[in-house]
Amino acid sequence: MDRYPLPILDGVIDSLENSKVFTTLYLKNGFFHQPIDPERTKYTAFVVPNAQYEFLKAPFGLFVPPNFFKIFIIHTFIDIWADKTLLFYMDGIIISSQDESENLKKLKRVLRIASENGIKLNFENSSFLHRKIEFLGYTIQNGTIRPSPSETAAVQNFPIPTTIKKRTCCTENPQQYKTQSNSENPFELLTSVSMKRKEETQILRILEEKYQRSFQEQREQMKEQAKENIRKIQEKNYHTFNRETKTTT
């Protein structure tokens, strides 16, 4: 089987940065678009009471559909894929342009090809000719790309840990959080204590009842400042880290 990996997420997002008008389309049911060879449908048979059925189009759950699904979509839209009329990621298609007129022309081409090849779209979840969109966890508007508020809500609503166990939950796997700072983990900002010193008595003192009142105001200020710092780090990561990577490759 040929390996056909999904596009790099950062590359998809970066390619939209200079666009101003967007249309997002989502395929109905995701898979179930690739016809199966009639001689092979017997291998997809399944039994229900009093009947046996075979899949006529490739369902999700087989070993190969994710790879072949992308190949199928690209080959279907190959003429407009080459000139970057559309971008495709999983079951989402995005059409970008500089103005509404250009976007509408591209949209007509995409819909015509989809209709000719039996590709069904979910119009209820699609959006047309918007200047601001949410796509793959980012808000894209007027040449700017920022993390979507829905993706950062957990950080903005992050509660102050009141026990060592709760504090450990937010710092036990900090490597998953990308940051350019080698000396400070963003989640340390929320607790004001270095992870390397988490067993020291200073943590226990902060958590003791008699210190709660004196530290309350300081902790509230620290929490709000930490949220703002993490938000800035997220934006800085995207706008600088990715760019530096591109210039060195």
Short mmCIF file of C-alpha atoms in Angstrom, two decimals:
data_model
loop_
_atom_site.label_atom_id
_atom_site.label_comp_id
_atom_site.label_asym_id
_atom_site.label_seq_id
_atom_site.Cartn_x
_atom_site.Cartn_y
_atom_site.Cartn_z
CA MET A 1 0.00 0.00 0.00
CA ASP A 2 1.35 3.46 -0.88
CA ARG A 3 1.89 5.78 2.05
CA TYR A 4 0.07 9.04 1.55
CA PRO A 5 0.29 11.09 4.77
CA LEU A 6 -1.96 13.98 5.64
CA PRO A 7 -0.56 17.46 4.98
CA ILE A 8 1.31 19.18 7.79
CA LEU A 9 -1.18 21.20 9.81
CA ASP A 10 1.06 24.26 10.09
CA GLY A 11 1.54 24.29 6.33
CA VAL A 12 -2.21 24.27 5.72
CA ILE A 13 -2.77 27.16 8.14
CA ASP A 14 0.18 29.18 6.83
CA SER A 15 -1.12 29.01 3.27
CA LEU A 16 -4.28 30.86 4.37
CA GLU A 17 -2.55 33.79 6.01
CA ASN A 18 -2.67 36.14 3.04
CA SER A 19 -6.28 35.38 2.10
CA LYS A 20 -9.26 37.52 3.12
CA VAL A 21 -12.41 35.62 2.05
CA PHE A 22 -13.08 31.98 2.90
CA THR A 23 -15.58 29.24 2.15
CA THR A 24 -15.43 26.04 4.18
CA LEU A 25 -17.11 22.86 2.99
CA TYR A 26 -17.44 19.58 4.86
CA LEU A 27 -18.10 16.22 3.27
CA LYS A 28 -21.23 14.42 4.32
CA ASN A 29 -20.41 11.29 6.34
CA GLY A 30 -16.69 11.82 5.78
CA PHE A 31 -16.00 8.51 4.06
CA PHE A 32 -18.50 6.51 1.95
CA HIS A 33 -17.37 8.28 -1.22
CA GLN A 34 -14.87 5.83 -2.71
CA PRO A 35 -16.53 3.09 -4.80
CA ILE A 36 -15.39 -0.45 -4.01
CA ASP A 37 -14.57 -2.85 -6.83
CA PRO A 38 -17.75 -4.96 -7.32
CA GLU A 39 -15.63 -8.10 -7.15
CA ARG A 40 -14.31 -7.06 -3.73
CA THR A 41 -17.50 -5.99 -1.98
CA LYS A 42 -17.99 -9.52 -0.68
CA TYR A 43 -15.07 -8.94 1.68
CA THR A 44 -16.99 -6.14 3.40
CA ALA A 45 -20.10 -8.23 4.07
CA PHE A 46 -21.76 -8.06 7.46
CA VAL A 47 -24.77 -9.86 8.86
CA VAL A 48 -27.85 -8.52 10.62
CA PRO A 49 -30.94 -10.50 11.63
CA ASN A 50 -32.48 -12.08 8.53
CA ALA A 51 -30.16 -10.28 6.09
CA GLN A 52 -26.61 -9.81 4.83
CA TYR A 53 -25.23 -6.58 3.41
CA GLU A 54 -22.10 -5.49 1.57
CA PHE A 55 -20.55 -2.05 1.44
CA LEU A 56 -20.55 -0.51 -2.04
CA LYS A 57 -18.35 2.38 -0.90
CA ALA A 58 -15.39 2.27 1.47
CA PRO A 59 -16.46 2.86 5.08
CA PHE A 60 -14.37 4.17 7.93
CA GLY A 61 -12.85 1.30 9.90
CA LEU A 62 -11.09 -0.60 7.13
CA PHE A 63 -7.30 -0.59 7.19
CA VAL A 64 -6.72 1.54 4.10
CA PRO A 65 -9.52 4.15 3.73
CA PRO A 66 -7.77 7.15 5.40
CA ASN A 67 -4.85 7.03 2.95
CA PHE A 68 -6.92 6.18 -0.10
CA PHE A 69 -9.60 8.66 0.87
CA LYS A 70 -7.12 11.52 0.54
CA ILE A 71 -5.81 10.13 -2.75
CA PHE A 72 -9.39 9.90 -4.02
CA ILE A 73 -10.17 13.53 -3.09
CA ILE A 74 -6.96 14.90 -4.59
CA HIS A 75 -7.40 12.96 -7.82
CA THR A 76 -11.01 14.12 -8.04
CA PHE A 77 -10.05 17.78 -7.68
CA ILE A 78 -6.62 17.46 -9.32
CA ASP A 79 -7.19 20.30 -11.82
CA ILE A 80 -7.98 22.87 -9.16
CA TRP A 81 -5.78 21.28 -6.48
CA ALA A 82 -2.69 22.08 -8.53
CA ASP A 83 -3.45 25.81 -8.71
CA LYS A 84 -4.34 25.90 -4.99
CA THR A 85 -7.97 26.81 -5.57
CA LEU A 86 -8.80 24.68 -2.54
CA LEU A 87 -7.11 23.08 0.43
CA PHE A 88 -8.17 19.77 1.90
CA TYR A 89 -7.67 18.40 5.40
CA MET A 90 -9.49 15.22 6.48
CA ASP A 91 -13.15 15.84 5.58
CA GLY A 92 -12.83 19.63 5.37
CA ILE A 93 -12.36 21.67 2.19
CA ILE A 94 -11.47 25.35 2.35
CA ILE A 95 -11.56 27.81 -0.54
CA SER A 96 -9.62 31.03 0.02
CA SER A 97 -9.35 34.21 -2.04
CA GLN A 98 -8.76 37.95 -1.90
CA ASP A 99 -12.39 38.97 -2.50
CA GLU A 100 -15.92 37.59 -2.73
CA SER A 101 -16.04 37.55 -6.53
CA GLU A 102 -12.93 35.39 -6.83
CA ASN A 103 -14.14 33.09 -4.06
CA LEU A 104 -17.51 32.62 -5.74
CA LYS A 105 -15.87 31.61 -9.03
CA LYS A 106 -13.73 29.03 -7.25
CA LEU A 107 -16.74 27.75 -5.31
CA LYS A 108 -18.68 27.14 -8.52
CA ARG A 109 -15.81 25.04 -9.89
CA VAL A 110 -15.59 22.99 -6.70
CA LEU A 111 -19.34 22.34 -6.55
CA ARG A 112 -19.46 21.35 -10.21
CA ILE A 113 -16.65 18.81 -9.82
CA ALA A 114 -18.16 17.46 -6.60
CA SER A 115 -21.52 16.97 -8.31
CA GLU A 116 -19.96 15.24 -11.32
CA ASN A 117 -18.09 12.77 -9.09
CA GLY A 118 -20.85 12.00 -6.61
CA ILE A 119 -19.21 13.75 -3.66
CA LYS A 120 -21.85 14.76 -1.12
CA LEU A 121 -21.38 17.84 1.03
CA ASN A 122 -22.80 18.71 4.42
CA PHE A 123 -24.12 22.21 3.77
CA GLU A 124 -25.45 22.62 7.32
CA ASN A 125 -21.91 22.68 8.70
CA SER A 126 -20.42 24.61 5.78
CA SER A 127 -19.95 28.37 5.61
CA PHE A 128 -19.73 30.62 2.57
CA LEU A 129 -17.89 33.85 1.72
CA HIS A 130 -16.83 34.70 5.26
CA ARG A 131 -14.03 37.07 6.18
CA LYS A 132 -13.50 35.39 9.55
CA ILE A 133 -13.44 31.63 10.04
CA GLU A 134 -12.57 29.00 12.62
CA PHE A 135 -10.47 26.28 10.99
CA LEU A 136 -8.36 23.52 12.55
CA GLY A 137 -8.24 25.26 15.92
CA TYR A 138 -7.33 28.73 14.64
CA THR A 139 -9.20 31.96 13.99
CA ILE A 140 -8.25 33.38 10.60
CA GLN A 141 -9.21 36.96 9.74
CA ASN A 142 -7.80 39.74 7.57
CA GLY A 143 -4.35 38.22 7.19
CA THR A 144 -3.97 37.27 10.86
CA ILE A 145 -3.94 33.82 12.43
CA ARG A 146 -4.60 33.36 16.14
CA PRO A 147 -5.42 30.38 18.35
CA SER A 148 -9.17 29.91 18.52
CA PRO A 149 -10.75 31.11 21.80
CA SER A 150 -12.45 27.74 22.14
CA GLU A 151 -9.04 26.05 22.07
CA THR A 152 -7.61 28.27 24.82
CA ALA A 153 -10.69 28.32 27.05
CA ALA A 154 -9.21 25.70 29.36
CA VAL A 155 -6.24 27.94 30.08
CA GLN A 156 -8.36 31.05 30.55
CA ASN A 157 -10.59 29.20 33.04
CA PHE A 158 -7.71 27.45 34.77
CA PRO A 159 -8.40 27.27 38.54
CA ILE A 160 -5.78 27.80 41.21
CA PRO A 161 -4.68 24.35 42.45
CA THR A 162 -5.49 23.86 46.13
CA THR A 163 -3.69 20.57 46.69
CA ILE A 164 -0.40 19.04 45.60
CA LYS A 165 -2.29 16.37 43.64
CA LYS A 166 -4.24 18.96 41.62
CA ARG A 167 -1.08 20.93 40.99
CA THR A 168 0.72 17.82 39.73
CA CYS A 169 -2.08 17.13 37.24
CA CYS A 170 -1.32 20.33 35.34
CA THR A 171 2.47 19.96 35.39
CA GLU A 172 3.14 16.22 35.10
CA ASN A 173 3.43 16.34 31.31
CA PRO A 174 4.53 19.86 30.33
CA GLN A 175 6.42 18.66 27.25
CA GLN A 176 3.14 18.63 25.33
CA TYR A 177 2.95 22.41 25.64
CA LYS A 178 5.16 24.09 23.04
CA THR A 179 7.11 27.08 24.23
CA GLN A 180 10.25 28.85 23.11
CA SER A 181 11.31 29.48 26.67
CA ASN A 182 13.83 26.91 27.90
CA SER A 183 13.91 28.22 31.45
CA GLU A 184 10.24 28.51 32.32
CA ASN A 185 7.26 26.29 31.70
CA PRO A 186 4.01 28.27 31.16
CA PHE A 187 2.13 26.17 33.70
CA GLU A 188 4.65 27.11 36.36
CA LEU A 189 3.33 30.63 35.96
CA LEU A 190 -0.05 29.47 37.24
CA THR A 191 1.38 27.99 40.43
CA SER A 192 4.34 30.33 41.09
CA VAL A 193 6.51 27.37 42.06
CA SER A 194 9.15 25.71 39.92
CA MET A 195 8.35 22.13 38.97
CA LYS A 196 11.88 21.13 39.98
CA ARG A 197 11.15 22.17 43.55
CA LYS A 198 7.68 20.69 43.86
CA GLU A 199 8.67 18.52 46.84
CA GLU A 200 10.18 21.40 48.80
CA THR A 201 8.49 22.68 51.91
CA GLN A 202 7.65 25.99 50.19
CA ILE A 203 4.80 24.26 48.33
CA LEU A 204 3.41 22.82 51.52
CA ARG A 205 3.56 26.23 53.19
CA ILE A 206 1.63 27.84 50.33
CA LEU A 207 -1.05 25.18 50.61
CA GLU A 208 -1.47 25.45 54.37
CA GLU A 209 -4.65 27.07 55.59
CA LYS A 210 -2.94 29.80 57.59
CA TYR A 211 -1.23 31.14 54.49
CA GLN A 212 -4.31 31.15 52.24
CA ARG A 213 -5.54 34.61 53.14
CA SER A 214 -2.18 36.38 52.83
CA PHE A 215 -1.45 34.75 49.49
CA GLN A 216 -4.93 35.02 47.98
CA GLU A 217 -4.50 38.43 46.36
CA GLN A 218 -1.03 37.60 45.10
CA ARG A 219 -2.23 34.33 43.61
CA GLU A 220 -5.16 35.95 41.83
CA GLN A 221 -2.85 38.49 40.21
CA MET A 222 -0.42 35.73 39.32
CA LYS A 223 -3.18 33.64 37.74
CA GLU A 224 -4.43 36.46 35.51
CA GLN A 225 -0.89 37.39 34.51
CA ALA A 226 -0.13 33.75 33.73
CA LYS A 227 -3.15 33.48 31.46
CA GLU A 228 -2.05 36.56 29.56
CA ASN A 229 1.53 35.26 29.30
CA ILE A 230 0.36 31.91 27.97
CA ARG A 231 -1.84 33.62 25.38
CA LYS A 232 1.15 35.70 24.23
CA ILE A 233 3.33 32.60 24.09
CA GLN A 234 0.74 30.83 21.93
CA GLU A 235 0.68 33.68 19.43
CA LYS A 236 4.46 34.07 19.50
CA ASN A 237 4.92 30.33 18.91
CA TYR A 238 2.79 30.44 15.80
CA HIS A 239 4.06 33.66 14.27
CA THR A 240 7.78 33.24 15.02
CA PHE A 241 8.63 29.60 15.67
CA ASN A 242 7.08 28.34 12.44
CA ARG A 243 8.58 31.15 10.40
CA GLU A 244 12.07 30.48 11.76
CA THR A 245 11.70 26.81 10.97
CA LYS A 246 10.76 27.61 7.39
CA THR A 247 13.71 29.93 6.81
CA THR A 248 16.23 27.31 7.92
CA THR A 249 14.92 24.42 5.82
#
